[in-house]
Structures are given as C-alpha cells and as structure tokens.
Coordinates of C-alpha atoms and ligand atoms in Angstrom, one line a residue:
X1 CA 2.3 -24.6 3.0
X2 CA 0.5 -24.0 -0.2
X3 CA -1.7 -26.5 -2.0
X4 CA -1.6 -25.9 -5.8
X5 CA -4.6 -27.5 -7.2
X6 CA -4.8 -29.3 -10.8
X7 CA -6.4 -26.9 -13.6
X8 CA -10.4 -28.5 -13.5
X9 CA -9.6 -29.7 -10.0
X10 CA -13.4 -30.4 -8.7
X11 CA -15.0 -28.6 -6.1
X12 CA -15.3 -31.4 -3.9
X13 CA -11.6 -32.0 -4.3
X14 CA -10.8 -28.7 -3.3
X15 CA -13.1 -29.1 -0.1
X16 CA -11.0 -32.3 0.6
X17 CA -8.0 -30.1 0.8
X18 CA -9.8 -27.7 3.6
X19 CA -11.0 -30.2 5.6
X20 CA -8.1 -31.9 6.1
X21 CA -6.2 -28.5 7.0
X22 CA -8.9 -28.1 9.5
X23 CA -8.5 -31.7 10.5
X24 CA -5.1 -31.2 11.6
X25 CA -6.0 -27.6 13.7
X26 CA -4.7 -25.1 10.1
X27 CA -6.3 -22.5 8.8
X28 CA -6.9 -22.1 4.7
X29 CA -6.8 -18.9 2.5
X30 CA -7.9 -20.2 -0.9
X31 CA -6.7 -18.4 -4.2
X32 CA -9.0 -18.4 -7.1
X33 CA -7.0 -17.5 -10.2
X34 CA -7.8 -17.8 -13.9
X35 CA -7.0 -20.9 -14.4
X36 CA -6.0 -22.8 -10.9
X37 CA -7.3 -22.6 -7.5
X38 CA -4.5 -22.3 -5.1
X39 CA -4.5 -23.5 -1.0
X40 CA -2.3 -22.0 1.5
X41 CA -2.5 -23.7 4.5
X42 CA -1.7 -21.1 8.0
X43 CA -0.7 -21.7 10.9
X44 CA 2.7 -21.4 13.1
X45 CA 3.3 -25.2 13.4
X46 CA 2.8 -26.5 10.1
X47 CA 6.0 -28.0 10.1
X48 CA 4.4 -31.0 12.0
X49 CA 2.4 -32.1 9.1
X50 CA 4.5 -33.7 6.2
X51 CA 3.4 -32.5 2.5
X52 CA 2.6 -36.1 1.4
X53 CA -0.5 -35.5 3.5
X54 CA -1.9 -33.0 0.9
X55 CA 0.2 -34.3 -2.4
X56 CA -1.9 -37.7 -1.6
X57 CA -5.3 -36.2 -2.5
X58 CA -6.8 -36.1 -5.6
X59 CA -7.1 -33.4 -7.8
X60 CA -3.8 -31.7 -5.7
X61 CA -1.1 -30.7 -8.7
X62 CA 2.2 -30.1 -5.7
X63 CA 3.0 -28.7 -2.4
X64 CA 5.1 -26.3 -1.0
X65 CA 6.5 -25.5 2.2
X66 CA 7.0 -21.8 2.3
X67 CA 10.2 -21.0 3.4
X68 CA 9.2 -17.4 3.7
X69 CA 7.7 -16.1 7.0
X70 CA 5.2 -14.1 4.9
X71 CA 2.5 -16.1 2.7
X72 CA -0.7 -14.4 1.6
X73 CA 1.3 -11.7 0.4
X74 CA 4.0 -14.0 -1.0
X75 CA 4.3 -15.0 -5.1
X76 CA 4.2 -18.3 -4.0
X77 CA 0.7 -18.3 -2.8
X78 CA -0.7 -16.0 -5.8
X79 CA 1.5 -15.7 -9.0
X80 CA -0.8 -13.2 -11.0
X81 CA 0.2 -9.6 -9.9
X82 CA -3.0 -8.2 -7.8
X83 CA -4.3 -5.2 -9.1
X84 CA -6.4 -3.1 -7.0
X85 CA -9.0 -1.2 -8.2
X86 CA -10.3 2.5 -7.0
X87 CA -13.2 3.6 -9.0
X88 CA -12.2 3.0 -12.8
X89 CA -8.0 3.5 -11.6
X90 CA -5.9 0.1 -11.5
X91 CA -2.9 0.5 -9.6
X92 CA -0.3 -2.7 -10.4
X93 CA -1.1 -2.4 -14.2
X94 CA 0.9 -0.6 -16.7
X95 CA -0.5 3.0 -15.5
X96 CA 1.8 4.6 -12.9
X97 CA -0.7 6.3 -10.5
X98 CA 0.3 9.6 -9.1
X99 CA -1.2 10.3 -5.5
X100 CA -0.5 13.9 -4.7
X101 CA -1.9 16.6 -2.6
X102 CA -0.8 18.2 0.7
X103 CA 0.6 16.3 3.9
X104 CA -1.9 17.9 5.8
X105 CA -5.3 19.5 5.0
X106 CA -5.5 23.0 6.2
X107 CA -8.3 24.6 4.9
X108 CA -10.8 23.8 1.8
X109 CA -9.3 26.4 0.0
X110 CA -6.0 24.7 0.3
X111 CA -6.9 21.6 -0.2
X112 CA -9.1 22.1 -3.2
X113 CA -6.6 24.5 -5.2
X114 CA -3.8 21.6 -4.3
X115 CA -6.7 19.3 -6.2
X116 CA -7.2 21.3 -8.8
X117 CA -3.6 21.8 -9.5
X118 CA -2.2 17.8 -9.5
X119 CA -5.2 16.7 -11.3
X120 CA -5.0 19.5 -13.9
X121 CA -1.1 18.2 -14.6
X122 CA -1.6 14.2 -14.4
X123 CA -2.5 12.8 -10.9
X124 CA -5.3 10.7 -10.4
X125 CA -5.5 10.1 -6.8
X126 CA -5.5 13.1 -4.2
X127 CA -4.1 12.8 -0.6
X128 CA -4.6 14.9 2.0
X129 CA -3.7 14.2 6.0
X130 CA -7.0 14.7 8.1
X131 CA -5.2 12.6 11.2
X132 CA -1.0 13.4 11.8
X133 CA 0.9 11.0 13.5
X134 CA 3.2 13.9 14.4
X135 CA 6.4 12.9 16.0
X136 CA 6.2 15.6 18.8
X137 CA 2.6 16.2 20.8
X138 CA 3.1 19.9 19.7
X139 CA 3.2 20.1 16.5
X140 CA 0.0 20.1 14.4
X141 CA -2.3 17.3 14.2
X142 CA -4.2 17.8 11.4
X143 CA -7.8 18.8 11.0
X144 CA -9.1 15.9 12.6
X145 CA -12.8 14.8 11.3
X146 CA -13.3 18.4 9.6
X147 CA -10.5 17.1 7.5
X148 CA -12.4 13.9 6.6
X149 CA -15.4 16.0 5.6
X150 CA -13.2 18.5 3.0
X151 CA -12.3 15.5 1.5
X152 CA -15.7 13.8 1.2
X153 CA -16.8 17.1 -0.4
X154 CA -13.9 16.6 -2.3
X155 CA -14.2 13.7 -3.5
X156 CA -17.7 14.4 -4.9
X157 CA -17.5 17.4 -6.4
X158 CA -14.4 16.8 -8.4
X159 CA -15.0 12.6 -8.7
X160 CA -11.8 11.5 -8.1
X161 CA -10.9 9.1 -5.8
X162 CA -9.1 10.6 -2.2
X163 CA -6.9 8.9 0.4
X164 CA -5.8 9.2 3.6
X165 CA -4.2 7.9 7.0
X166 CA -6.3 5.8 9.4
X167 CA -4.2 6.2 12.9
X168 CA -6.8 4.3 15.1
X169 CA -9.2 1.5 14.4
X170 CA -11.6 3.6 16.3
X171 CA -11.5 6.4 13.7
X172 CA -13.0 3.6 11.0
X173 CA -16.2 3.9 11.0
X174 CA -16.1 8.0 10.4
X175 CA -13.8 7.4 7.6
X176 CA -14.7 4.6 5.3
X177 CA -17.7 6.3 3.9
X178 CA -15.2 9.3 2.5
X179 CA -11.7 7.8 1.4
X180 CA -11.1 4.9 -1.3
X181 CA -8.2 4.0 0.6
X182 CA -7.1 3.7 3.7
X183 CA -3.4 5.0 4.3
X184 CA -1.7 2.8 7.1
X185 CA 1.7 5.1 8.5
X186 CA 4.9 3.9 8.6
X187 CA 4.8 4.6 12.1
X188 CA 1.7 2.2 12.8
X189 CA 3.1 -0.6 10.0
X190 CA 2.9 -3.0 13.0
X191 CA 0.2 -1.8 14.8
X192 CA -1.6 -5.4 14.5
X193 CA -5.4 -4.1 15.9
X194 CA -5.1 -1.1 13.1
X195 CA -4.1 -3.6 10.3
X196 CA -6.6 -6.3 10.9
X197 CA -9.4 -3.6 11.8
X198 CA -8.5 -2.0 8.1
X199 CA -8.3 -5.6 6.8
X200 CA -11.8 -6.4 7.8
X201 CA -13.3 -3.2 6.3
X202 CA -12.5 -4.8 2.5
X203 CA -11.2 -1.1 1.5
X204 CA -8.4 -0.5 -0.6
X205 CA -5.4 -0.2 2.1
X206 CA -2.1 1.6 1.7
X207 CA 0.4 -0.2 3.4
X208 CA 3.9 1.8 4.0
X209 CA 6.7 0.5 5.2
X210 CA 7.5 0.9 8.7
X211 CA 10.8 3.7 9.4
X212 CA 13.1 0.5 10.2
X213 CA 11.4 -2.6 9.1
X214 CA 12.6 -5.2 6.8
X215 CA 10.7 -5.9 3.9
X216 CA 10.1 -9.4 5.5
X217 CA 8.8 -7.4 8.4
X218 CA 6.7 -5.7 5.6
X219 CA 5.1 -8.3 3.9
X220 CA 4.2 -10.2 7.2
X221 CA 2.4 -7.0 8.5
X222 CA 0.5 -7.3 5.0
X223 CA -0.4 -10.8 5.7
X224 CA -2.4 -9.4 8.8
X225 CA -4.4 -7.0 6.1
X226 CA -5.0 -10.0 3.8
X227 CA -5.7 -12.2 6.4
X228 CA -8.4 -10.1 7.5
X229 CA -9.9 -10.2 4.4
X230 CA -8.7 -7.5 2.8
X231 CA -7.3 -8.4 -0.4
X232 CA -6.7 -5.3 -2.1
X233 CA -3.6 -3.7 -0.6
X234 CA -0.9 -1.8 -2.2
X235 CA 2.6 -1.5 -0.6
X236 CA 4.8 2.0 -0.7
X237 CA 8.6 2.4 0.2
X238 CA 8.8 5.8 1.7
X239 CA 12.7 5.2 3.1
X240 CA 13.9 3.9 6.0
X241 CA 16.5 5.1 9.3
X242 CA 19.9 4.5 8.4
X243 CA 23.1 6.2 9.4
X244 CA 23.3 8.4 6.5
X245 CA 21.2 11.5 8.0
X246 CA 21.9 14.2 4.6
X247 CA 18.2 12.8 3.8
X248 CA 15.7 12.5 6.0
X249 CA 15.4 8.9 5.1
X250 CA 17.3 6.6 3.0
X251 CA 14.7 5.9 -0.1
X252 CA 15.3 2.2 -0.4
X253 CA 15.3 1.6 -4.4
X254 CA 15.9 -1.8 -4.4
X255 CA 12.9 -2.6 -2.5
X256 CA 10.5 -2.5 -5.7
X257 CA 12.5 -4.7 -7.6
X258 CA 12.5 -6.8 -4.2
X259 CA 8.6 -6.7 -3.6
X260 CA 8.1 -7.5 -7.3
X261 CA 10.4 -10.5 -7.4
X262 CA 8.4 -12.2 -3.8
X263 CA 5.4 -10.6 -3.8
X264 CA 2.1 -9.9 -6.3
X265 CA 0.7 -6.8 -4.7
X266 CA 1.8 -3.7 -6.4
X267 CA 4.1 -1.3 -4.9
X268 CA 4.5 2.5 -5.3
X269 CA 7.1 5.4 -3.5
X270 CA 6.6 8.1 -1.7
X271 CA 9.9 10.2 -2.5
X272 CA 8.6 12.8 -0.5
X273 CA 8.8 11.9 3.3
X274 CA 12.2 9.9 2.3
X275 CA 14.1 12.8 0.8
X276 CA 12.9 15.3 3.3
X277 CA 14.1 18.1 1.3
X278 CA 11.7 19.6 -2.0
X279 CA 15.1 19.8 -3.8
X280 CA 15.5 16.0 -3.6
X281 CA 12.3 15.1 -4.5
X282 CA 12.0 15.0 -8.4
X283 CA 15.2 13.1 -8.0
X284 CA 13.8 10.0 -6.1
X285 CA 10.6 9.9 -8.0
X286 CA 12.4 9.4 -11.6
X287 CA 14.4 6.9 -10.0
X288 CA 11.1 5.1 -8.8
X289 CA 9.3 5.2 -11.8
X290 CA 12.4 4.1 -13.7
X291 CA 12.9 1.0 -10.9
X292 CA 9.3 -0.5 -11.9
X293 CA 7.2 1.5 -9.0
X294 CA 3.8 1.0 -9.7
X295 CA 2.8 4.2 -8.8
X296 CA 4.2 7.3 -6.4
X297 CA 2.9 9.4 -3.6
X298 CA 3.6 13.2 -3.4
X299 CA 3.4 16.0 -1.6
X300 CA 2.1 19.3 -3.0
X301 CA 1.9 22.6 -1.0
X302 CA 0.1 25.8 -2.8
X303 CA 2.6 27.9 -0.1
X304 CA 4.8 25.5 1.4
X305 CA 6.9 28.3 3.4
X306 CA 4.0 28.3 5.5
X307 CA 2.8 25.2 5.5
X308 CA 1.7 23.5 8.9
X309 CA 3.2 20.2 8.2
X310 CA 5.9 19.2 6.3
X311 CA 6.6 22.2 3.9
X312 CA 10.4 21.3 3.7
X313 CA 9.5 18.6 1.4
X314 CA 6.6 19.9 -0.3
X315 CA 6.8 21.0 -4.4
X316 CA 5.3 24.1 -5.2
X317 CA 2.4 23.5 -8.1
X318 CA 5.6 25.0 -10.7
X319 CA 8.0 22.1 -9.6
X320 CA 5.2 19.7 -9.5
X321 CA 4.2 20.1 -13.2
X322 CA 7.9 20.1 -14.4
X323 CA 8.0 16.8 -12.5
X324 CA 5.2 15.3 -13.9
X325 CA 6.5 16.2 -17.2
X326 CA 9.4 13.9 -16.5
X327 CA 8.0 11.4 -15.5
X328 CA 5.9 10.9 -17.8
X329 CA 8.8 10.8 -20.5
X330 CA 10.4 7.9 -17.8
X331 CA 7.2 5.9 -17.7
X332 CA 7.0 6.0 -21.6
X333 CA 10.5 4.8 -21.6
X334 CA 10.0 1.6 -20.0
X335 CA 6.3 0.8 -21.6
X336 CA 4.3 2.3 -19.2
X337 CA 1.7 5.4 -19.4
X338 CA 1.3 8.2 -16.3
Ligands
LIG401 C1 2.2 10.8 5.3 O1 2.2 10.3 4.2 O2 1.5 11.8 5.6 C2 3.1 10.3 6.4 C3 2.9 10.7 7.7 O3 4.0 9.4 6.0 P1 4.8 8.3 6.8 O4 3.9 7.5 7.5 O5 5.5 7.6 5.7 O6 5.8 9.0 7.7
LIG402 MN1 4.0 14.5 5.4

C-alpha cells in the first residue's frame, strides 16, 4: 500500500502514518521527494487492512493498493526518476554512461591499456571482472583479490570510477573499499543473502537481470537491494534464454521502455553478453541507446583472440571507437549527450 502524504503534511502527521503501520504488524519505507513525502506500507498480508485506515488520517493526500508484486522499486512508490551518483557521474540523467573494459582482468597491463583506451574515446566507467561466475568449474575464474587490487590502483591513478561483480556476501568487505559499484550477475539476480548483504553496504549496486527472469521477477529482486537500504541501484538488461539460439541471448529491447514506464531507477544494457558475438555488438548498443537506455555496459579486449574470458564478444579498441562514434550521434538524436 502506499500512503501519499499532503504537500506541508506535518511531521507529526507523518509519524501518525508509521505508527499505525506498525500498529497493525507492517513495515514502512518512507519517500522524501521535493515536494511530498510518500509512505509505502510492506508486508505480505496487507490485504487485511482496508485503505480507509490510512485515508482517515490527517495530513494523508490518498492511498494505493499496489497491485504490483514489486514496490520500492515501483513508480508508484517514488515518481521522480532516481539518479544515482558515482563520484561527479549521474547515471538516470540525460548523460548515457558507458561502462567498458574487459570481462575479466588479466594482467595490469591489460587492464590499464583497456582503461586507457575506452576512457580516451568516451567512457566514463571502467569494468573489469576480478570474481567469474564461470558456467563450467574449468574455465577461468578470474584474478580473484589480485584483481580487486589492479583496480583500486586503477581507480586512483586514473580517477575514474571502477565496477565490478560481487559473487558472495563474504567477498564484501575486501571489495567495498575499491569499486563504486557493486555488479550483481545475472546468474546470482536472486541470490537473496548477496542482494540484501550489497543492500546494506549503501554502495551504488548494478543489478542485471537474471538469464530467465521476468522483469516482475527483476524489480522484486531490487526491492530486496532497496529494502536493505540501498537506494541507489541501477538496473541492466543483458538478454535473456529463449529458443532462438543464433545469439547467445535474446537482448530484450522492450524492457527499457518497460522499466521506465513501472519503475524510477535508471536502466542501462549490456549488448555484450546478450549478442555473444563482437559482430553483433555495435548493433544492440545503438538499438539501446536509441530505446531510452540510460547507459550501456561493454566489453573491450586489447587482444580478444586470446582472451581468457569471453573474447567472442569482446570489440577490439578499433571497433570500440567506431562505436562510440555512433553512439554518440544516436544519443544526440534523441536529446541526450554520451
Ligand atoms: C559480466 O558482466 O561479466 C557477466 C558475467 O555478465 P552476466 O552476469 O550478465 O552473465
Ligand atoms: Mn563476460
């Protein structure tokens, strides 16, 4: 249910509000926006409670049942877009923020000429894989903590802002002193302890969508993040299984108009692990930035032939610039800036 207040409702009306949701066994998320403070009252059995219960109380403007299975993450709850904020970068304004850098971090000489090179041409954020969730047990699993450490070096010598995926909440603690956000897999976009552990650290948190999840499915696994306190969390679409199998995954489009229709938090792409293929890859990410994406997430290889993760789908730093080229002619196109 969410509890719109009246514009200059009082403090102590808004306190009337909470303590009746506690009264009743609900928990409250309050919404402070510019001009109203907004109530959403959680729990599973809400249904029990008819809105007259709130609408009766001064200062209270309406009430909504929310329909929707997700709510902190839902417009209803919070109609101003969220922007989140990584050093002086805004992702959800009217910059599209490039994340780009390899899928894995090899070596500090990889990973810094990869820096170099997007940063040179137009990205703002570097990534770079320290922990793989690789799909077999052989295949290889990143650099592990000496991966975290490149890009804490990395981070300070070139002062731009890194990310990178969190598999386990017990890796936390070594890695929120050396990313600005924390990259949740599609693979662990339900892992609930890993969600609310990143939720509770207050960092900026990628969220992808899981490889078969709905975007219902999506945006309640957000709620978990915002729940937990953190509110700045951006959503990507990286494709999902379907029975078309040319690409690795089927990039699905329509979920940015989707996520901006229901939901404030901003949402970006990754064309790279849905395409699959480098080929493919310019051809997603236009169609992203043209849909509204609020940003995109690409992978960059000095060598991919011999990269150690992922090189199928990796652009070469030549293919990389003639992309960003594009895009930013796309983004300029429909008002925005890259
Ligand atoms: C990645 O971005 O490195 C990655 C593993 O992506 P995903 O979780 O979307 O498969
Ligand atoms: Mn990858």
């Amino acid at each position: 249910m969410i509890v719109e207040m009246r514009q200059g409702a009082t403090q102590e009306q808004i306190d009337a509000v909470i303590e009746r949701a506690h009264k009743y066994g609900f928990k409250v998320q309050l919404n402070i926006g510019t001009d109203k403070v907004v109530v959403a009252i959680l729990g599973s059995d809400t249904g029990r409670v008819s809105t007259e219960v709130f609408a009766v109380l001064p200062g209270v403007e309406s009430v909504t049942r929310i329909m929707r299975p997700y709510k902190l993450a839902s417009r209803e709850f919070k109609k101003e877009p969220t922007l989140v904020h990584v050093g002086d970068i805004v992702i959800g304004g009217p910059k599209v923020v490039v994340m780009a850098g390899p899928c894995a971090i090899e070596s500090r000489e990889q990973l810094f000429a990869t820096a170099e090179h997007v940063l040179k041409v137009g990205a703002s954020i570097v990534r770079g894989g320290a922990f793989k969730p690789r799909t077999s047990p052989f295949s290889f699993q990143g650099l592990g903590q000496e991966g975290v450490e490149l890009l804490s070096e990395l981070r300070r010598e070139f002062g731009v802002p890194v990310i990178s995926e969190v598999t386990d909440p017990h890796l936390l603690d070594d890695m929120v002193d050396h990313v600005d956000i924390l990259q949740i897999g599609a693979r662990n976009m339900q892992n609930y302890a890993l969600l609310r552990a990143v939720g509770q650290s207050g960092k900026p948190c990628l969220l992808k969508r899981g490889l078969a999840a709905t975007i219902t499915e999506w945006l309640q696994a957000a709620d978990y993040l915002l729940e937990a306190g953190g509110g700045q969390v951006i959503l990507c679409e990286r494709g999902i299984r379907t029975f078309e199998t040319s690409t690795r995954f089927t990039l699905d489009i329509s979920s940015v108009g989707v996520i901006k229709r229901v939901s404030h938090l901003p949402v970006i792409v990754d064309p790279s692990h849905a395409a699959g293929h480098y080929e493919l890859v310019p051809t997603l990410a236009r169609a992203a930035v043209a849909a509204g994406a609020d940003g995109l997430l690409i992978e960059v290889h000095p060598d991919p032939t011999n990269a150690l993760s992922d090189g199928l789908q990796s652009l070469t730093f030549s293919d990389f610039e003639r992309l960003m080229g594009e895009l930013k002619q796309i983004a300029q196109a429909i008002g925005r800036s890259i």
